[in-house]
CSV table of C-alpha atoms in Angstrom, one decimal:
chain,number,residue,atom,x,y,z
A,1,MET,CA,49.3,13.5,36.9
A,2,ASP,CA,52.4,14.7,35.1
A,3,SER,CA,55.6,12.7,35.9
A,4,LEU,CA,57.2,15.9,36.4
A,5,THR,CA,56.4,18.9,38.4
A,6,TYR,CA,58.2,22.4,38.9
A,7,GLN,CA,58.0,25.5,41.1
A,8,LEU,CA,59.3,29.0,40.0
A,9,ILE,CA,61.6,30.5,43.0
A,10,PRO,CA,62.4,34.6,41.8
A,11,VAL,CA,65.9,34.9,43.0
A,12,THR,CA,68.1,38.1,43.0
A,13,ALA,CA,67.3,41.7,41.8
A,14,PHE,CA,67.2,40.7,38.2
A,15,THR,CA,64.2,37.9,39.2
A,16,GLN,CA,65.8,35.2,38.0
A,17,ASN,CA,63.6,32.2,37.5
A,18,CYS,CA,65.2,29.5,39.7
A,19,SER,CA,63.3,26.1,39.1
A,20,LEU,CA,62.9,23.1,41.7
A,21,VAL,CA,62.1,20.6,39.6
A,22,ILE,CA,60.5,17.3,40.9
A,23,CYS,CA,59.9,14.1,39.6
A,24,ASN,CA,56.8,12.7,41.2
A,25,LYS,CA,57.5,9.0,40.8
A,26,THR,CA,60.6,9.2,43.3
A,27,MET,CA,60.5,12.6,44.8
A,28,LYS,CA,63.7,13.3,43.8
A,29,ALA,CA,64.5,16.9,42.7
A,30,VAL,CA,66.9,19.3,41.2
A,31,LEU,CA,67.5,22.9,41.3
A,32,ILE,CA,68.0,24.6,37.8
A,33,ASP,CA,69.8,28.0,38.1
A,34,PRO,CA,69.9,29.0,41.7
A,35,GLY,CA,71.2,32.2,40.9
A,36,GLY,CA,71.3,33.9,44.6
A,37,ASP,CA,68.9,34.1,47.9
A,38,ALA,CA,70.4,30.8,49.1
A,39,GLN,CA,68.3,30.8,52.2
A,40,LYS,CA,65.2,31.6,50.5
A,41,ILE,CA,65.7,28.7,48.5
A,42,ILE,CA,66.4,26.4,51.0
A,43,HIS,CA,63.3,27.4,53.1
A,44,ILE,CA,61.0,26.9,50.0
A,45,VAL,CA,62.7,23.8,49.2
A,46,ALA,CA,62.1,22.6,53.0
A,47,GLN,CA,58.0,23.0,52.6
A,48,GLN,CA,58.3,20.2,49.7
A,49,PRO,CA,58.7,16.4,50.6
A,50,VAL,CA,61.6,16.1,48.2
A,51,GLN,CA,65.4,15.0,48.3
A,52,ILE,CA,67.5,17.5,45.9
A,53,GLU,CA,69.9,15.1,44.0
A,54,LYS,CA,71.8,17.5,41.9
A,55,ILE,CA,72.1,21.3,40.6
A,56,LEU,CA,71.8,22.0,36.9
A,57,LEU,CA,73.1,25.2,35.5
A,58,THR,CA,72.4,26.5,32.0
A,59,HIS,CA,75.1,29.0,32.0
A,60,GLY,CA,77.7,30.8,33.7
A,61,HIS,CA,76.3,34.3,34.4
A,62,LEU,CA,76.2,35.2,38.2
A,63,ASP,CA,72.2,35.7,38.3
A,64,HIS,CA,72.0,31.8,37.5
A,65,VAL,CA,74.9,30.5,39.4
A,66,GLY,CA,75.4,32.8,42.4
A,67,ALA,CA,74.1,30.4,44.9
A,68,ALA,CA,75.0,26.9,43.3
A,69,ASN,CA,78.1,26.5,45.2
A,70,VAL,CA,76.5,27.2,48.8
A,71,LEU,CA,73.5,24.7,47.9
A,72,ALA,CA,75.9,22.4,46.4
A,73,GLU,CA,77.5,22.2,49.8
A,74,HIS,CA,74.4,22.3,51.8
A,75,TYR,CA,72.7,19.5,50.1
A,76,ARG,CA,75.8,17.9,49.6
A,77,VAL,CA,75.1,17.1,45.8
A,78,PRO,CA,77.0,17.9,42.5
A,79,MET,CA,76.7,20.7,40.1
A,80,ILE,CA,76.2,20.1,36.7
A,81,GLY,CA,76.5,22.0,33.8
A,82,PRO,CA,76.9,24.1,31.4
A,83,HIS,CA,79.0,23.6,28.7
A,84,GLN,CA,82.9,23.7,29.4
A,85,ASP,CA,82.8,26.9,27.1
A,86,ASP,CA,81.2,29.0,29.6
A,87,ARG,CA,84.4,28.1,32.0
A,88,PHE,CA,85.7,31.7,31.5
A,89,LEU,CA,82.5,33.0,33.4
A,90,PHE,CA,83.2,30.8,36.3
A,91,ASP,CA,86.8,32.1,36.3
A,92,ASN,CA,85.5,35.7,36.8
A,93,LEU,CA,82.7,35.2,39.3
A,94,PRO,CA,84.4,37.9,41.6
A,95,GLU,CA,84.4,40.4,38.8
A,96,GLN,CA,80.7,39.7,37.9
A,97,SER,CA,79.8,40.3,41.5
A,98,ALA,CA,81.3,43.5,41.4
A,99,MET,CA,79.9,44.5,37.9
A,100,PHE,CA,76.4,43.7,39.2
A,101,GLY,CA,76.6,44.7,42.5
A,102,PHE,CA,75.7,41.6,44.1
A,103,PRO,CA,77.3,40.0,47.2
A,104,PRO,CA,81.0,38.6,46.8
A,105,CYS,CA,81.0,35.4,45.0
A,106,PRO,CA,84.2,33.2,45.0
A,107,VAL,CA,85.4,31.4,41.9
A,108,PHE,CA,84.1,27.6,41.8
A,109,TYR,CA,83.5,25.2,39.0
A,110,PRO,CA,80.9,22.6,38.2
A,111,ASP,CA,81.5,19.0,39.0
A,112,LYS,CA,80.5,18.0,35.4
A,113,TRP,CA,80.3,19.9,32.1
A,114,LEU,CA,77.7,19.1,29.8
A,115,ALA,CA,77.6,18.8,25.8
A,116,GLU,CA,75.1,18.3,23.1
A,117,GLY,CA,73.2,15.0,23.4
A,118,ASP,CA,74.0,14.4,26.9
A,119,TYR,CA,71.1,13.4,29.1
A,120,VAL,CA,70.5,14.1,32.9
A,121,SER,CA,68.4,12.4,35.1
A,122,VAL,CA,66.1,14.1,37.8
A,123,GLY,CA,64.6,10.8,39.8
A,124,ALA,CA,63.2,8.7,37.1
A,125,CYS,CA,62.8,11.2,34.3
A,126,GLU,CA,65.6,12.3,32.1
A,127,PHE,CA,66.3,15.7,30.4
A,128,GLU,CA,68.1,16.0,27.0
A,129,VAL,CA,70.8,18.4,26.9
A,130,LEU,CA,71.0,20.9,23.5
A,131,HIS,CA,73.9,23.3,23.4
A,132,CYS,CA,72.3,26.7,22.4
A,133,PRO,CA,75.4,29.4,22.3
A,134,GLY,CA,74.8,33.0,21.5
A,135,HIS,CA,73.9,34.5,24.7
A,136,THR,CA,77.0,32.9,26.3
A,137,PRO,CA,78.9,30.4,24.2
A,138,GLY,CA,78.6,27.5,26.5
A,139,HIS,CA,74.7,28.1,27.3
A,140,ILE,CA,73.0,24.8,27.2
A,141,VAL,CA,69.0,24.0,27.6
A,142,PHE,CA,67.0,21.2,29.1
A,143,TYR,CA,64.4,19.5,27.3
A,144,TYR,CA,61.9,16.8,28.9
A,145,ALA,CA,60.2,15.4,25.8
A,146,GLU,CA,57.5,13.4,27.6
A,147,GLN,CA,55.9,16.6,28.7
A,148,ARG,CA,57.0,18.7,25.9
A,149,LEU,CA,58.9,21.0,28.4
A,150,LEU,CA,62.1,23.1,28.1
A,151,PHE,CA,64.1,25.0,30.5
A,152,SER,CA,65.7,27.6,28.2
A,153,GLY,CA,67.6,29.7,30.6
A,154,ASP,CA,68.5,33.1,28.8
A,155,VAL,CA,68.3,31.8,24.9
A,156,ILE,CA,64.4,32.8,24.5
A,157,PHE,CA,61.9,34.7,26.4
A,158,LYS,CA,58.4,35.8,26.0
A,159,GLY,CA,58.9,38.5,23.2
A,160,GLY,CA,62.4,38.5,23.4
A,161,VAL,CA,65.9,36.8,23.2
A,162,GLY,CA,68.8,36.9,25.3
A,163,ARG,CA,71.4,39.7,25.4
A,164,THR,CA,74.3,39.4,23.2
A,165,ASP,CA,76.4,42.6,24.3
A,166,PHE,CA,78.2,40.4,27.1
A,167,PRO,CA,81.8,39.1,26.8
A,168,ARG,CA,81.6,36.1,24.2
A,169,GLY,CA,77.9,36.9,23.1
A,170,ASN,CA,77.0,36.3,19.6
A,171,ALA,CA,73.8,37.7,18.0
A,172,GLN,CA,73.8,35.3,14.8
A,173,HIS,CA,74.8,32.4,16.9
A,174,LEU,CA,71.8,33.0,19.3
A,175,ILE,CA,69.2,33.4,16.3
A,176,THR,CA,70.8,30.1,14.9
A,177,SER,CA,70.5,28.3,18.2
A,178,ILE,CA,66.6,29.2,18.5
A,179,GLU,CA,65.7,28.4,14.6
A,180,GLN,CA,68.0,25.3,14.6
A,181,LYS,CA,68.0,23.8,18.1
A,182,LEU,CA,64.7,25.2,19.9
A,183,LEU,CA,62.0,25.7,17.1
A,184,PRO,CA,62.3,22.1,15.4
A,185,LEU,CA,61.5,20.7,19.2
A,186,GLY,CA,57.6,21.9,17.9
A,187,ASP,CA,55.2,24.6,18.3
A,188,ASP,CA,53.5,23.0,21.6
A,189,VAL,CA,56.6,22.8,23.6
A,190,THR,CA,56.2,25.1,26.6
A,191,PHE,CA,59.4,26.8,27.7
A,192,ILE,CA,60.2,28.3,31.2
A,193,PRO,CA,62.7,31.2,30.7
A,194,GLY,CA,65.6,32.5,32.6
A,195,HIS,CA,63.4,35.6,33.4
A,196,GLY,CA,59.9,36.5,32.8
A,197,PRO,CA,56.8,34.2,32.0
A,198,ARG,CA,56.6,31.0,30.4
A,199,SER,CA,55.6,30.8,26.7
A,200,THR,CA,55.3,28.2,24.1
A,201,LEU,CA,57.8,27.8,21.0
A,202,GLY,CA,54.8,28.0,18.7
A,203,HIS,CA,53.5,31.6,20.1
A,204,GLU,CA,57.2,32.7,19.9
A,205,ARG,CA,57.7,31.4,16.4
A,206,VAL,CA,54.9,33.6,15.4
A,207,THR,CA,55.0,36.7,17.4
A,208,ASN,CA,58.4,37.1,18.5
A,209,PRO,CA,60.0,40.2,16.8
A,210,PHE,CA,63.5,38.8,16.9
A,211,LEU,CA,62.5,35.9,15.0
A,212,ARG,CA,60.5,37.2,12.2
């Protein structure tokens, strides 16, 4: 049995992959990128015999953080991540709400910023944090080496990569992040992206048109 299991919960009009990630040894769990639909997430979590211990954020775009403050208050847990270079996006959450036509979201901030080389626990399991700027300057990903599993946010998708036309996006930084941080993890690493189906780094290295 895997030490870590996960369930994807699609949220918002952007069908963003919120991940409920469970340590099977302790039944402690985290929510990665709860971008909206807080009541839907609460309902799904309630069907599992788990205890939410923290909320993890890959970057500051509204469709990834929109329900984080509500859920942090509901479960009385800390919000952790992303890298502090995304602070400007948390400053601008009300403007993001208006721009994307989402319900109003107040300004809030994580309880802790993360940086390259940090580790974050999920029960008895540990994620390694990699700083992967490009889609946003403070974007991070969570890597669980034991199961060759990567929660990649909006850095890389099956057949695509993150957009870089948002404020402070940088296309060259994004490709560098993928080529220098993600691909070296190994072809057999499965990644769960912020949108769409999962894939492997090996499949994308060979087929992704943005990496050729």
